[in-house]
Amino acid sequence: MTQKNDTTTLILALLITGGLISGGIWWFTRNMNLSTVLNSNPSPSSSIPPKPAPIPPTSVPQTST
């Protein structure tokens, strides 16, 4: 093979590879909706579940005198 044919094949392979990578990134960002994921700032209180309310005692402890 001559040098010219190798260069053409190499450039064509690089263009195809770049197109496949770019297309994959484009498809992935459209499916994942990364713009909404990156722009949302969840507040810390929304990610932590609320504490349960304390249960009052039902009987008074007996003391000995």
C-alpha positions as YAML, in Angstrom:
chain: A
units: angstrom
residues:
- id: 1
  name: MET
  ca: [0.00, 0.00, 0.00]
- id: 2
  name: THR
  ca: [1.23, 3.49, -0.71]
- id: 3
  name: GLN
  ca: [1.54, 6.29, 1.82]
- id: 4
  name: LYS
  ca: [-1.38, 8.20, 0.25]
- id: 5
  name: ASN
  ca: [-3.81, 5.31, 0.71]
- id: 6
  name: ASP
  ca: [-2.81, 4.87, 4.36]
- id: 7
  name: THR
  ca: [-3.40, 8.57, 5.08]
- id: 8
  name: THR
  ca: [-6.83, 8.57, 3.46]
- id: 9
  name: THR
  ca: [-7.87, 5.45, 5.36]
- id: 10
  name: LEU
  ca: [-6.59, 6.87, 8.64]
- id: 11
  name: ILE
  ca: [-8.42, 10.19, 8.21]
- id: 12
  name: LEU
  ca: [-11.62, 8.39, 7.21]
- id: 13
  name: ALA
  ca: [-11.39, 6.09, 10.24]
- id: 14
  name: LEU
  ca: [-10.81, 9.06, 12.57]
- id: 15
  name: LEU
  ca: [-13.80, 10.93, 11.11]
- id: 16
  name: ILE
  ca: [-16.07, 7.91, 11.50]
- id: 17
  name: THR
  ca: [-14.86, 7.33, 15.07]
- id: 18
  name: GLY
  ca: [-15.36, 10.99, 15.97]
- id: 19
  name: GLY
  ca: [-18.84, 10.93, 14.47]
- id: 20
  name: LEU
  ca: [-19.81, 7.83, 16.43]
- id: 21
  name: ILE
  ca: [-18.51, 9.28, 19.70]
- id: 22
  name: SER
  ca: [-20.22, 12.62, 19.09]
- id: 23
  name: GLY
  ca: [-23.47, 10.90, 18.17]
- id: 24
  name: GLY
  ca: [-23.31, 8.74, 21.29]
- id: 25
  name: ILE
  ca: [-22.73, 11.76, 23.53]
- id: 26
  name: TRP
  ca: [-25.58, 13.64, 21.84]
- id: 27
  name: TRP
  ca: [-27.95, 10.67, 22.22]
- id: 28
  name: PHE
  ca: [-26.95, 10.09, 25.85]
- id: 29
  name: THR
  ca: [-27.47, 13.74, 26.86]
- id: 30
  name: ARG
  ca: [-30.87, 13.84, 25.15]
- id: 31
  name: ASN
  ca: [-32.01, 10.65, 26.90]
- id: 32
  name: MET
  ca: [-30.67, 11.54, 30.33]
- id: 33
  name: ASN
  ca: [-31.89, 15.17, 30.24]
- id: 34
  name: LEU
  ca: [-28.60, 16.31, 31.80]
- id: 35
  name: SER
  ca: [-29.58, 19.97, 31.60]
- id: 36
  name: THR
  ca: [-32.28, 19.49, 34.23]
- id: 37
  name: VAL
  ca: [-30.05, 17.27, 36.36]
- id: 38
  name: LEU
  ca: [-27.19, 19.78, 36.38]
- id: 39
  name: ASN
  ca: [-29.43, 22.81, 37.03]
- id: 40
  name: SER
  ca: [-31.41, 21.33, 39.90]
- id: 41
  name: ASN
  ca: [-30.07, 22.00, 43.38]
- id: 42
  name: PRO
  ca: [-31.88, 19.78, 45.85]
- id: 43
  name: SER
  ca: [-32.18, 21.27, 49.29]
- id: 44
  name: PRO
  ca: [-30.65, 19.23, 52.11]
- id: 45
  name: SER
  ca: [-33.99, 18.94, 53.90]
- id: 46
  name: SER
  ca: [-35.61, 17.25, 50.89]
- id: 47
  name: SER
  ca: [-33.04, 14.44, 50.82]
- id: 48
  name: ILE
  ca: [-33.20, 13.72, 54.58]
- id: 49
  name: PRO
  ca: [-36.42, 12.11, 55.80]
- id: 50
  name: PRO
  ca: [-38.19, 13.94, 58.64]
- id: 51
  name: LYS
  ca: [-37.65, 12.75, 62.19]
- id: 52
  name: PRO
  ca: [-40.55, 10.82, 63.70]
- id: 53
  name: ALA
  ca: [-42.62, 12.64, 66.30]
- id: 54
  name: PRO
  ca: [-41.88, 11.56, 69.89]
- id: 55
  name: ILE
  ca: [-44.53, 9.34, 71.45]
- id: 56
  name: PRO
  ca: [-45.77, 10.62, 74.83]
- id: 57
  name: PRO
  ca: [-45.73, 8.15, 77.73]
- id: 58
  name: THR
  ca: [-49.00, 6.34, 78.40]
- id: 59
  name: SER
  ca: [-48.45, 5.77, 82.12]
- id: 60
  name: VAL
  ca: [-46.62, 7.52, 84.95]
- id: 61
  name: PRO
  ca: [-43.85, 5.48, 86.56]
- id: 62
  name: GLN
  ca: [-44.55, 4.43, 90.16]
- id: 63
  name: THR
  ca: [-42.14, 5.66, 92.85]
- id: 64
  name: SER
  ca: [-41.77, 4.05, 96.23]
- id: 65
  name: THR
  ca: [-41.79, 6.30, 99.30]
...
